[in-house]
Structures are given as structure tokens and as C-alpha cells.
Coordinates of C-alpha atoms in Angstrom, one line a residue:
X7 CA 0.0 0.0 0.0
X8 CA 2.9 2.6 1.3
X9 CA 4.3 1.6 -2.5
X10 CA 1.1 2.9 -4.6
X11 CA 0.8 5.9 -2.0
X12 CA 4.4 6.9 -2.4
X13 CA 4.0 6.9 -6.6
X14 CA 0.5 9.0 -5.8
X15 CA 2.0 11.4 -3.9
X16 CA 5.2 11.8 -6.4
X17 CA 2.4 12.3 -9.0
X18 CA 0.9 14.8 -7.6
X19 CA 3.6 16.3 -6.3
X20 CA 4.8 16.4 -10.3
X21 CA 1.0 18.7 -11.3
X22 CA 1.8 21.1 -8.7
X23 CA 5.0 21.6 -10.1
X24 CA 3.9 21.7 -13.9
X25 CA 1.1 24.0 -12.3
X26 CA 3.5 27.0 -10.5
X27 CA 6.6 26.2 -13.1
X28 CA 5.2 24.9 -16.4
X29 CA 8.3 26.2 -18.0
X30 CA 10.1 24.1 -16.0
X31 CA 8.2 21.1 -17.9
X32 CA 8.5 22.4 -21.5
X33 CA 5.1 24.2 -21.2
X34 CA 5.0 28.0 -22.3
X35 CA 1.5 28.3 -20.7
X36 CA -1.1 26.4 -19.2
X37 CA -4.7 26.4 -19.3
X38 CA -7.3 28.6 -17.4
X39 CA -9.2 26.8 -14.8
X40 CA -12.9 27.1 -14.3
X41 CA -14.4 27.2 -10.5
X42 CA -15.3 23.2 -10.9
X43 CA -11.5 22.6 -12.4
X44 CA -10.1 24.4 -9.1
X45 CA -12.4 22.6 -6.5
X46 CA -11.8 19.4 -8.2
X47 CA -8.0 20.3 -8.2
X48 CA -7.8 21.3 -4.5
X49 CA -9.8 18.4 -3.9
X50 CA -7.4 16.2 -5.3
X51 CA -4.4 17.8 -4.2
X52 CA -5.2 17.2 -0.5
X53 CA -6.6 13.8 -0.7
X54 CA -3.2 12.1 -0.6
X55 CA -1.3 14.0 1.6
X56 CA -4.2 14.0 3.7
X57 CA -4.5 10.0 3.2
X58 CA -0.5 9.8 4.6
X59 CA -1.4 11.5 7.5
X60 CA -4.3 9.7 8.5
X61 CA -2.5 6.6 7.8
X62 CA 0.9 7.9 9.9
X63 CA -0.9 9.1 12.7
X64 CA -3.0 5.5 12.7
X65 CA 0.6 4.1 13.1
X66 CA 1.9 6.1 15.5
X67 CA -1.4 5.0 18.0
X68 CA -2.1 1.0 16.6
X69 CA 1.5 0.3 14.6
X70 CA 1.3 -1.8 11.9
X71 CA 2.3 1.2 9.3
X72 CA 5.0 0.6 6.5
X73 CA 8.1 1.8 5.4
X74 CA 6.5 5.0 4.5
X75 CA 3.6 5.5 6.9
X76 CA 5.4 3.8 9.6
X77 CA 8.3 6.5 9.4
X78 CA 6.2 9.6 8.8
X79 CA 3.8 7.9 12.0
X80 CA 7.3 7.6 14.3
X81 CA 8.3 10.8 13.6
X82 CA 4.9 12.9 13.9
X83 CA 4.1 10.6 17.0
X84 CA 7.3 12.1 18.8
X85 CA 6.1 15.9 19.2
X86 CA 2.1 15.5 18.4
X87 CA -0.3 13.9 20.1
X88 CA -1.6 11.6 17.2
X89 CA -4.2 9.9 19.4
X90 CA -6.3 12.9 19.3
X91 CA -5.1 14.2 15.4
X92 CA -6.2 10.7 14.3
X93 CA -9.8 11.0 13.8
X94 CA -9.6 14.6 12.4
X95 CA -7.5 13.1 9.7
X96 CA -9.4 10.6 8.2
X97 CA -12.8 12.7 8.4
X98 CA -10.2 15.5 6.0
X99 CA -9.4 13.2 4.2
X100 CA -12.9 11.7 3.2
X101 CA -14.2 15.1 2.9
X102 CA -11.8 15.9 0.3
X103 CA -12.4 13.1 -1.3
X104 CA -16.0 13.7 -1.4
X105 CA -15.6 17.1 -2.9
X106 CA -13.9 15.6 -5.6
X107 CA -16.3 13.3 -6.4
X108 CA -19.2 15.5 -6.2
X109 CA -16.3 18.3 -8.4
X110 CA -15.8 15.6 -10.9
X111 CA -18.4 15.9 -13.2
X112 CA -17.9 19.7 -13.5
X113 CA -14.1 19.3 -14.2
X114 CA -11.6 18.7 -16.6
X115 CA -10.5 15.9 -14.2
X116 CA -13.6 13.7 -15.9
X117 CA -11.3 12.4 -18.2
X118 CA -9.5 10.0 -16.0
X119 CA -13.0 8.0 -16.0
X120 CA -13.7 8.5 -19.7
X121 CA -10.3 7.8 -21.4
X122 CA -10.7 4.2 -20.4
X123 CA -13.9 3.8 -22.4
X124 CA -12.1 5.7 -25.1
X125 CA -9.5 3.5 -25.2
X126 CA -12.1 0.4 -25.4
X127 CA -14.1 2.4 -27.9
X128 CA -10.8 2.4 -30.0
X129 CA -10.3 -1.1 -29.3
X130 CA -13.0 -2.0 -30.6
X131 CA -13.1 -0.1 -34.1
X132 CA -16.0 2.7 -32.8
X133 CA -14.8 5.9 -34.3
X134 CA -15.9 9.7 -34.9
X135 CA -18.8 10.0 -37.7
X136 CA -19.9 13.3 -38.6
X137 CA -23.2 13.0 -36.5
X138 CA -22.8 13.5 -32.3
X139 CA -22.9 10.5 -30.8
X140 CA -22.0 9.1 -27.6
X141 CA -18.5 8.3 -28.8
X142 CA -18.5 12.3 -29.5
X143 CA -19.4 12.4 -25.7
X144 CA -16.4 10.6 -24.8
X145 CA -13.8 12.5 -26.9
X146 CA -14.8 15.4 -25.7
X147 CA -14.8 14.2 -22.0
X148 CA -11.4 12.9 -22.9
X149 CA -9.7 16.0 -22.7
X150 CA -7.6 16.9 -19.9
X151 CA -6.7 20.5 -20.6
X152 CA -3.6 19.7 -20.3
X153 CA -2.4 22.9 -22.6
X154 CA -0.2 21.3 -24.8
X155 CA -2.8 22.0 -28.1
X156 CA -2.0 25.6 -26.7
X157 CA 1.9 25.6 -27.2
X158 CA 1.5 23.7 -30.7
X159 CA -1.3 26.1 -32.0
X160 CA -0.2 28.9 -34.4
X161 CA -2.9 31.1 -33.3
X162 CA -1.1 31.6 -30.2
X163 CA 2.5 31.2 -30.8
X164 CA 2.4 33.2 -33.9
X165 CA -1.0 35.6 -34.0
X166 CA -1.6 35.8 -30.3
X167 CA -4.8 34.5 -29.7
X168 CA -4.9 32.4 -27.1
X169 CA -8.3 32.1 -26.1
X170 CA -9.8 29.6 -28.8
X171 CA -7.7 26.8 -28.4
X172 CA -8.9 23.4 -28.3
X173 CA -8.7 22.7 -24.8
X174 CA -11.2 25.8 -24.5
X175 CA -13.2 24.8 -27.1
X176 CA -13.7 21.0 -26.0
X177 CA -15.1 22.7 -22.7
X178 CA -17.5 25.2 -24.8
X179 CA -18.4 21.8 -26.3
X180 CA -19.1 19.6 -23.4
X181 CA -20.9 22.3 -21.4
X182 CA -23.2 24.0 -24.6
X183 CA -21.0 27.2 -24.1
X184 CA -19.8 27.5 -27.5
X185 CA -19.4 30.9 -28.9
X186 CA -19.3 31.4 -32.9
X187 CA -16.7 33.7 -33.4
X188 CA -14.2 31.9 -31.1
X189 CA -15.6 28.2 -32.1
X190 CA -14.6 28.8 -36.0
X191 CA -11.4 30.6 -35.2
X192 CA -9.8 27.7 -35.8
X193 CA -7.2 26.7 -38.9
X194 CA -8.5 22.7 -38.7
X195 CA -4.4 22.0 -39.6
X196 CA -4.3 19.1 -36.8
X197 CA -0.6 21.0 -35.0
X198 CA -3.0 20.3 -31.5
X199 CA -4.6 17.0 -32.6
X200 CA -0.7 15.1 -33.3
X201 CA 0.3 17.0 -29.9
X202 CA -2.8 15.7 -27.9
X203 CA -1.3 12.5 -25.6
X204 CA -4.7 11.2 -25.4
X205 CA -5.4 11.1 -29.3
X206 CA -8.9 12.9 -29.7
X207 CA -10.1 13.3 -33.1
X208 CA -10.2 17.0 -32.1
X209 CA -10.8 18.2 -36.2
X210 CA -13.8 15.6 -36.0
X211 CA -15.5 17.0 -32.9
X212 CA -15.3 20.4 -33.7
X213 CA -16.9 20.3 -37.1
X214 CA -19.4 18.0 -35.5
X215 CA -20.0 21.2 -33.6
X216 CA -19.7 23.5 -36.2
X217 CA -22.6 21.2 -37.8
X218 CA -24.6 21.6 -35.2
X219 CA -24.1 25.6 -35.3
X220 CA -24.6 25.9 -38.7
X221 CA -27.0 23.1 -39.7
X222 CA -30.2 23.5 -40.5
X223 CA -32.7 22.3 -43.7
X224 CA -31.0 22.9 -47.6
X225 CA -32.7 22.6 -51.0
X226 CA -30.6 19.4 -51.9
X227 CA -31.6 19.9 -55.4
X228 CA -30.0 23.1 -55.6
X229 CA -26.5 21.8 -55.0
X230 CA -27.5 18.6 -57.6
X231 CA -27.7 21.3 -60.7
X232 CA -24.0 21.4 -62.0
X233 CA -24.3 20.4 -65.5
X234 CA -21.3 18.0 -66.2
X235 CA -20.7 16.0 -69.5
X236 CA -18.5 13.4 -68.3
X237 CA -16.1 12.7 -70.8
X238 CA -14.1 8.5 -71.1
X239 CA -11.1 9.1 -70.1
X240 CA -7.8 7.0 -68.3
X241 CA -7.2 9.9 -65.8
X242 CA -9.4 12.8 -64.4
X243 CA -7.9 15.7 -63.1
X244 CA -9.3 17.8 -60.7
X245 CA -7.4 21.0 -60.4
X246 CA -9.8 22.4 -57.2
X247 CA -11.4 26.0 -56.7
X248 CA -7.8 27.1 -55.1
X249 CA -5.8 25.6 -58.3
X250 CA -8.5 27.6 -60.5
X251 CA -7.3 30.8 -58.5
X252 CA -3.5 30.1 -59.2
X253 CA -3.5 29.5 -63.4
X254 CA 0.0 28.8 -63.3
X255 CA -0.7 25.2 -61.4
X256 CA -3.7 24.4 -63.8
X257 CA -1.4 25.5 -66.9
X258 CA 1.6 23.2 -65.3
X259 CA -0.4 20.4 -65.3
X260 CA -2.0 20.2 -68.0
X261 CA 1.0 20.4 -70.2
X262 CA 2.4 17.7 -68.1
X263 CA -0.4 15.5 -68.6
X264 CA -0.3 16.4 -72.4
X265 CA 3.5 15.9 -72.6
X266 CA 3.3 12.1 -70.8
X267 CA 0.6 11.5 -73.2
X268 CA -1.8 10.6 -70.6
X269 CA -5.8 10.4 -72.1
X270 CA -7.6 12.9 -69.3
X271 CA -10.5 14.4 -68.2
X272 CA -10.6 17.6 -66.8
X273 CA -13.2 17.9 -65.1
X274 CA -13.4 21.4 -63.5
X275 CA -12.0 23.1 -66.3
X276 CA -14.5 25.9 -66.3
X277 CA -14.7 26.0 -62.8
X278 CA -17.6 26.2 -60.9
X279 CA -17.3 22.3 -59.5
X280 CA -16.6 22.2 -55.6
X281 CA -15.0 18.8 -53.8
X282 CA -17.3 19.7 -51.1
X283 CA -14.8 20.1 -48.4
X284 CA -15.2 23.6 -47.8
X285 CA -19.1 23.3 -46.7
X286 CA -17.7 20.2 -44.4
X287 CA -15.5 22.6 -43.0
X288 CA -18.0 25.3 -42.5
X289 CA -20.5 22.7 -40.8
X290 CA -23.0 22.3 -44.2
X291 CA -23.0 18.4 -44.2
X292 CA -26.1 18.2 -46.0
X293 CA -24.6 20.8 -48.8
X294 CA -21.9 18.8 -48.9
X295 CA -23.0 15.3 -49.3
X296 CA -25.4 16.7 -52.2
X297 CA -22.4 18.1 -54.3
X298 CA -20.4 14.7 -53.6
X299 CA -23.1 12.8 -55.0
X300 CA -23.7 14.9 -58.2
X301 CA -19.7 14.5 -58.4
X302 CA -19.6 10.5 -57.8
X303 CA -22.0 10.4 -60.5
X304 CA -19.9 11.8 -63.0
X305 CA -17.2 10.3 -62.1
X306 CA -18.9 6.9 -62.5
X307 CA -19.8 8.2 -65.9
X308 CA -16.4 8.7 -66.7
X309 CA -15.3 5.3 -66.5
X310 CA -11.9 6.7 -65.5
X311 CA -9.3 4.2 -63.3
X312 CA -7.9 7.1 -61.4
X313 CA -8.5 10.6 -60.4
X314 CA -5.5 13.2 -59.6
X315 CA -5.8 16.6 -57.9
X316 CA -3.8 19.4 -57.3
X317 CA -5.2 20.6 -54.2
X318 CA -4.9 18.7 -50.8
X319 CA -8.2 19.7 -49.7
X320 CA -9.7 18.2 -52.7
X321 CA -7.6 15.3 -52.5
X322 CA -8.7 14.6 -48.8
X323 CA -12.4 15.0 -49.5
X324 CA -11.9 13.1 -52.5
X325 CA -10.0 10.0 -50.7
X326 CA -11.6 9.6 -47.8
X327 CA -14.9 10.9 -47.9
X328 CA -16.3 10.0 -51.6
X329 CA -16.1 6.0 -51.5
X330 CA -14.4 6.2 -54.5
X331 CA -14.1 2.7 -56.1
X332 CA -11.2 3.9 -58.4
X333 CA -7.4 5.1 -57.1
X334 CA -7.1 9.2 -56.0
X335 CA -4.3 10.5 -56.2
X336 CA -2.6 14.2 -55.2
X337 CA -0.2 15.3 -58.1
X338 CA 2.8 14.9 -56.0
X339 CA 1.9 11.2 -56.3
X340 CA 1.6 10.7 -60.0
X341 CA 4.3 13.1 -61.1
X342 CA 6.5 11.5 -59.6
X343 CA 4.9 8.3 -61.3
X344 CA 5.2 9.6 -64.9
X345 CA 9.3 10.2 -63.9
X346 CA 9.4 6.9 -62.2
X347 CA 7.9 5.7 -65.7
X348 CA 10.0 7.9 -67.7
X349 CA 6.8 9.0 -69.0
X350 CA 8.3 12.6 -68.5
X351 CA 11.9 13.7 -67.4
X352 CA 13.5 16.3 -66.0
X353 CA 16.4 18.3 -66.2
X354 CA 18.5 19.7 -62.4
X355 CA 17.7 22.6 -61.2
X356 CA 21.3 24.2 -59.4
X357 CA 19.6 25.8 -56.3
X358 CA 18.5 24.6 -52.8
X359 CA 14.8 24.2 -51.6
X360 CA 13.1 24.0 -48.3
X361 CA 9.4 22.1 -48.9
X362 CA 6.7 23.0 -47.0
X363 CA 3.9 20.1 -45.9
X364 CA 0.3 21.3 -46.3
X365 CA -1.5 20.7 -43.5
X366 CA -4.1 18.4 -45.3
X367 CA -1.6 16.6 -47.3
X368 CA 1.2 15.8 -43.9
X369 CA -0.5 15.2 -40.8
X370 CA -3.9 14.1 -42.3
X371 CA -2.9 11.8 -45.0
X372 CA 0.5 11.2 -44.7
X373 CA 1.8 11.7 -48.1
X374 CA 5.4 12.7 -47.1
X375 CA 7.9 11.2 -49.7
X376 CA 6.5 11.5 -53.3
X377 CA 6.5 15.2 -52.9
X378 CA 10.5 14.9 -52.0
X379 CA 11.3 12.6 -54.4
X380 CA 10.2 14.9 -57.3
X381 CA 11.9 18.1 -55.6
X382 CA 14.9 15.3 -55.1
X383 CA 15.3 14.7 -58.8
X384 CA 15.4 18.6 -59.5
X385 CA 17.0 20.6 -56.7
X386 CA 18.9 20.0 -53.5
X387 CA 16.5 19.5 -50.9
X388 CA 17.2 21.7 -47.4
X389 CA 15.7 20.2 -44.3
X390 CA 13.7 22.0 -42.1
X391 CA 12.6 21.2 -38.1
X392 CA 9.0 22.2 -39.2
X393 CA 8.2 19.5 -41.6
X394 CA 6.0 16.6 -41.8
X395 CA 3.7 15.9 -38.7
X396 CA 5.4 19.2 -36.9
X397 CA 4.5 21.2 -40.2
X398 CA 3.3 24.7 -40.2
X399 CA -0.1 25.9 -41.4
X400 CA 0.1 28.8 -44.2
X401 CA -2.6 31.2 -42.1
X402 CA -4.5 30.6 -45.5
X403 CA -6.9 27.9 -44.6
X404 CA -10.4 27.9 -45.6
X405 CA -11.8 26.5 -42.2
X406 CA -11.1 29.5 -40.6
X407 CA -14.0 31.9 -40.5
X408 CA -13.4 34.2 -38.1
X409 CA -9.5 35.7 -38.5
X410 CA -8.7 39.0 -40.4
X411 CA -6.0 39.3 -43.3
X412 CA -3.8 40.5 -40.8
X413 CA -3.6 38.4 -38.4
X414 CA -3.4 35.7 -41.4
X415 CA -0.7 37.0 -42.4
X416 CA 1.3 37.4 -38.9
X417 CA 1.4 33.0 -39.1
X418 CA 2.4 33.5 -42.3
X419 CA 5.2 35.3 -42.1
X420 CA 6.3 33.8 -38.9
X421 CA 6.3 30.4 -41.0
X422 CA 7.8 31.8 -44.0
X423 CA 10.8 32.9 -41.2
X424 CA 10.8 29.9 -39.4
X425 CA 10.6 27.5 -42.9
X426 CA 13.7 29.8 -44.4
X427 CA 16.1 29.6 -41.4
X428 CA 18.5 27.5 -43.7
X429 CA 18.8 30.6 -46.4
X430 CA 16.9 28.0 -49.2
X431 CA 16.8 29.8 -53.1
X432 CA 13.1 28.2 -53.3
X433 CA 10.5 27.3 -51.3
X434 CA 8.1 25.3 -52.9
X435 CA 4.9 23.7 -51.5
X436 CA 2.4 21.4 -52.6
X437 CA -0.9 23.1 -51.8
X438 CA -2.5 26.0 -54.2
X439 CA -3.5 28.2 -51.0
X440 CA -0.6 28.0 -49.3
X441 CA 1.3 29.2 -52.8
X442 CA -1.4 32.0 -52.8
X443 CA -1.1 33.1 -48.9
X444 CA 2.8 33.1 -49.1
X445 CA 3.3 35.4 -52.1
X446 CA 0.8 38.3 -50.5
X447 CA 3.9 38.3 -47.7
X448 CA 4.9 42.1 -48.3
X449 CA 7.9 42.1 -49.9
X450 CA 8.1 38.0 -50.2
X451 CA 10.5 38.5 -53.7
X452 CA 13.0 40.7 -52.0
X453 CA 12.8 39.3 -48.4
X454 CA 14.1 36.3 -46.7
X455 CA 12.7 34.3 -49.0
X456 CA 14.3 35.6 -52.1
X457 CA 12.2 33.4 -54.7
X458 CA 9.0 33.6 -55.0
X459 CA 6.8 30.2 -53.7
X460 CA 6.6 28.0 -56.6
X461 CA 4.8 24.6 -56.8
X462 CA 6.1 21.1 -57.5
X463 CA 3.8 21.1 -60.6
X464 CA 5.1 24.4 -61.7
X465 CA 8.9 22.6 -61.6
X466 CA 9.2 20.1 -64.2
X467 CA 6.5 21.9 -66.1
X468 CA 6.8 22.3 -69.6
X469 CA 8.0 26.5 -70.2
X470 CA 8.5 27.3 -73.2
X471 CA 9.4 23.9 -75.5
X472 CA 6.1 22.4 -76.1
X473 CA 6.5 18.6 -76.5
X474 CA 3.0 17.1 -78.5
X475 CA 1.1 15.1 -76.7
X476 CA 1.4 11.3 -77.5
X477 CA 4.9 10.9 -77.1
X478 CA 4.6 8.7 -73.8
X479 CA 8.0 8.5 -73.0
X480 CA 11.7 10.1 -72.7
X481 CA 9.7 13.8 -72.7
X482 CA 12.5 16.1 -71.8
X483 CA 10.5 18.7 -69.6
X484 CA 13.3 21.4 -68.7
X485 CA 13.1 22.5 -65.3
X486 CA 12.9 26.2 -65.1
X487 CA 10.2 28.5 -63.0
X488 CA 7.1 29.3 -64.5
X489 CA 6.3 32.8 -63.9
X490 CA 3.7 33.0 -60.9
X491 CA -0.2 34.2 -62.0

């Protein structure tokens, strides 16, 4: 017993410290405790200590303690009299006790019962859907408010909000306090949900909330009218409403799909067809599920073995919430196919780059090599700490609602600085809205960053020599920079 009390109270000795020092622990801040968080807290700190005392001074009038109560009882015995201090202690003790339990339901301390059914609810396969449910419940319950979502998130670190975070935002959840304006200040880049030690599928509950903010009835039909006229094809490429707003991606790609002769489809050439992730993202699951379905449709129509998209968002929406029965894949992926294949080639470009992983493509899908080893076979690659699953958002995503330009573009340029500590000629990323965000960075061409962003579809992209379309193989694409649209 004296064993499981001594690890108890080293425990809690450990929170108070990460409590009054949290620096001390790695911690730049902590989070703000509610009144039922500080009685549960109290509570809880007492309860031990309180428990060795009661225990010591029971040794010091019956014996029988151990190593640890039986020293503390000897010692306290010697100048107090424990006969009388005895009975006092055990009633403090189950008072705080009781205050916890009764504090419990009111605190963040409610996880320590609800992370075990998590972990069983794992176990066994039950995961987030878009609807609540009583696995939503449990997630949010889950959450200790630890504070380490608050370190990770750019918001803070880099445009000094600190009050939307996701431990705040789990609580707004669980106790119906949510307020709009804070609730969709929120990038959905995951930084918090790869820091989180318990693992909550923090991006899942929050649009479930934002759902249940924003939902309400739709004209379905309405979001079925987008005339498409599906055309056969081996490929279809779906450039994405962002791609649309950066011609020099679309352009790219298309002249490397025409170069490696591959038969394609475009289908959003003139615009106007949405993946469907942006009304996810703003809580419209009804909106979205009717433009996915008009989409699947032509899609099936299309008889096509494979679709390919520029834009992460799109390819994320596309992969793993369509169904698809047929391969997606983002551009990174196949272009580094078609020089794999030899379907298209490349010449070396003398000049280092630093990549940056979109948030969408990195720590939500994992596509971290292809994009490297088509920047590999071009330029010299300059690593970065910020990459992969510790990757920086742009500033530029669309699930943010609430934040101005400015404070968009304070994260961006503290990324931009932070991406560029190695002095890289390029940086090139693989995400259309990133490529747009970066280059509004006053004075991007001339600054730290002394190139403008480019894209890895806009290296390798056919400039000026126009190779016809059929010749499948040995295409010499020269790699040069495509001027930026």
C-alpha cells in the first residue's frame, strides 16, 4: 500500500509543479481553470497527503504502518499527540475526497474515467462520424486541458490568440457554451490533434459542432444542378477551386499531362465544381453530401481508373470521404509516377529548396515522400525542423471563419521565417492556398525568402518547349520557373 501511495504522492507532487513552473516542464503556458476545475484540483491535491497522514498518525497509535507511513507515524508521534489528530485526519481526508467526487463531473478531471472507455471504444473499431454520438461524448470528455494543443497552435504562438484553443473549445463543447466567433477561429491544420497525448479526433468534434451551429434544412436539389458532361477518359484531373485561383498550377499540369501522353479528363476546367470540403469545414453536411453525390456520378460516368488533384483539400475530401471505387491520387503522387515511368523527365535545377507540408496533405494523410522525391530529382532538398507531422499551417486555410487578413498574415510570415532559417533559393509547396497566402507576404521576392513560392507542378513543367502530346515517354520537360499568375 505505502508503494502505490508513495507513486500518488510523487504524482501529484509532479502537477503542482507543472502548475506553478510549467516552463520548467516544457510548457509556455497552461490552461485557465474554471471554478469546478479548481475545487476538483484542491480536492485532489489534498486527498493524498491527507490520506498519509491519517494513515501515519493510525501508526503512531495502533502500529502496523510501512516503510513510509510507519516512518512519517514515528516521527509525527514524537512531538504531536496523534491519538487525538487521528480522527480529524481521516474525516479531512474523506471530505476531500468527497468534494472531488461531487467536483468531478464539472471538471476537466472527468477524463481520468472517460479515457478508459475511449481507449475500449478504440479497441474495438468505434470511431468519430460526422453526427454526435456518444463516442462524440467521450472525446470530448477525454480531454484533460492539459495545454499542450495551446503551445503547438499557431494562433497563439504566432497571432496571439490564445483564447480559442482546443482545450477551451472541447469545454465550450461539453458544457453548450460555444461561442461562434471563437468556435470557427480555428485553422483545422491538426498542430494540436498530433500534440494531444490522449489522441482525440479533435478536427472531428469540432466540425461536428460546427454542424450543429450551422445546420439547419438545404434545398438538396439546388447543389445537384451542375451540369457536367462526363467525358471517357484514363485519368481525371481535378485541379480544385484554389488551383482555379493560381492559373499557373492548372497550366503546369495540364502540359504535363499532355506531354506524358496521358488520355484525361478535366473535369473542373471551367470552374464552378466544388469537392465539397469547404461546406464540411463550415459545418454544411447536407450541402456537402449533395455536391459529392452529383460529383460520384460523373465520375462513374467517366469510367476513368484514377482521379488526380492538385489541391490537398480536394484530394482529402476526395479520398476519404467520396467512396471512390477507383485510385485518388494528389499530383505529388503521379508526377513522380510519370518520372518513375519515364513517361516525362527532367532536367536539375542548381539551387536549394526548403518544402513546405500542407497541413491536409502531412499530418492528415500522410503523403510525405512522393512530394520529395520529385523536388529530389530537381534541386537540392534543405531540411527543415518544421516538416511533416510538426509542419506549419500557411494562415490561409479555408476552415477559418473568423480571422482577419492581418492576423493571417502574422502566421504566415512567422512560418515563412521559421521555414527559411536555412537561407533556401526556393520554397516550394504542394498546396495552391498555401502558394497564394505566401506570395501576398509584403515584400516576399525581395525578403528572406528571395524566390517567389513555386509549386512542384510548376517545376518540371513544360516552359517554353512544347513537347506534342502522345509521345509517352523520354519527354524532356526542362526545369525552369514558370512565372507565378
Amino acid at each position: 500500500m505505502d508503494v502505490l501511495l508513495l507513486t500518488v504522492l510523487t504524482g501529484v507532487l509532479l502537477a503542482l509543479g507543472k502548475r506553478i513552473v510549467s516552463k520548467a516542464y516544457g510548457m509556455k503556458r497552461t490552461t485557465r481553470l474554471s471554478p469546478g476545475d479548481r475545487m476538483a484540483m484542491y480536492s485532489l491535491w489534498f486527498i493524498f497527503p491527507l490520506r498519509l497522514l491519517a494513515e501515519s498518525f493510525t501508526h503512531a497509535v495502533y502500529g502496523g504502518g510501512e516503510f513510509l507511513t510507519g516512518t512519517v507515524g514515528n516521527f509525527l508521534g514524537s512531538f504531536l499527540p496523534a491519538s487525538s489528530l487521528f480522527h480529524p485526519a481521516w474525516w479531512a481526508y474523506s471530505v476531500s475526497l468527497g468534494v472531488f467526487f461531487v467536483a468531478l463531473p464539472f471538471s476537466r478531471y472527468m477524463h481520468i474515467p472517460t479515457e478508459v472507455v475511449l481507449i475500449f471504444s478504440r479497441h474495438f473499431g468505434l470511431e468519430e462520424k460526422r453526427k454526435h454520438t456518444p463516442i462524440t461524448d467521450v472525446e470530448v470528455r477525454s480531454c484533460s486541458r492539459c495545454g499542450l494543443c495551446i503551445d503547438t497552435c499557431q494562433l497563439a504562438f504566432a497571432g496571439g490568440i490564445k483564447n480559442v484553443q482546443s482545450a477551451y473549445q472541447l469545454r465550450a463543447i461539453r458544457f453548450h457554451q460555444i461561442q461562434p466567433s471563437e468556435h470557427l477561429n480555428c485553422m483545422m491544420c491538426g498542430r494540436c490533434e498530433t500534440a494531444c497525448p490522449v489522441g482525440i479526433n479533435i478536427k472531428d468534434v469540432r466540425l461536428i459542432a460546427r454542424n450543429e451551429l450551422n445546420g439547419h434544412p438545404i434545398n438538396k436539389k439546388e447543389f445537384a444542378k451542375i451540369n457536367l458532361n462526363p467525358l471517357q477518359a484514363e485519368v481525371i484531373y481535378f485541379g480544385g477551386c484554389m488551383t482555379h485561383q493560381t492559373p499557373a498550377i492548372k497550366k503546369s499540369m495540364t502540359n504535363i499531362l499532355k506531354a506524358a501522353g496521358v488520355s484525361y479528363w478535366f473535369m473542373d476546367e471551367t470552374g464552378g465544381v466544388c469537392c465539397g470540403r469547404p461546406s464540411i469545414l463550415t459545418g454544411h453536411t447536407e450541402q456537402a453530401d449533395a455536391i459529392m453525390k452529383s460529383n460520384t456520378e460523373a465520375i462513374r460516368k467517366s469510367r476513368a481508373k484514377r482521379l488526380v488533384t492538385s489541391c490537398p483539400i480536394c484530394y482529402k475530401v476526395f479520398k476519404q470521404d467520396y467512396n471512390l471505387t477507383i485510385e485518388v491520387l494528389h499530383h505529388t503522387q503521379y508526377i513522380n509516377e510519370l518520372m518513375d515511368t519515364n513517361r516525362i523527365q527532367v532536367s536539375t535545377l542548381y539551387q536549394q529548396a526548403v518544402y513546405h507540408d500542407p497541413c491536409e496533405l502531412s499530418r492528415d494523410i500522410r503523403v510525405y515522400d512522393e512530394p520529395r522525391f520529385v523536388l529530389q530529382k530537381m534541386v537540392g532538398l534543405v531540411p527543415s525542423s518544421y516538416e511533416k507531422d510538426n509542419s506549419l499551417c500557411c494562415g490561409g486555410s479555408l476552415a477559418n471563419l473568423s480571422i482577419s487578413m492581418e492576423k493571417r498574415l502574422e502566421i504566415t510570415r512567422d512560418a515563412c521565417n521559421r521555414l527559411t532559417t536555412g537561407n533556401p533559393d526556393i520554397m516550394v509547396t504542394s498546396c495552391p492556398q498555401c502558394k497564394r497566402l505566401l506570395k501576398k507576404l509584403p515584400g516576399f521576392r525581395k525578403g528572406h525568402c528571395r524566390n517567389c513560392v513555386r509549386r512542384n507542378a510548376e517545376i518540371g513543367s513544360p516552359a517554353q518547349d512544347r513537347t506534342k502530346a502522345g509521345n509517352r515517354s523520354g519527354t524532356k520537360i526542362k526545369s525552369r520557373m514558370l512565372a507565378s499568375n
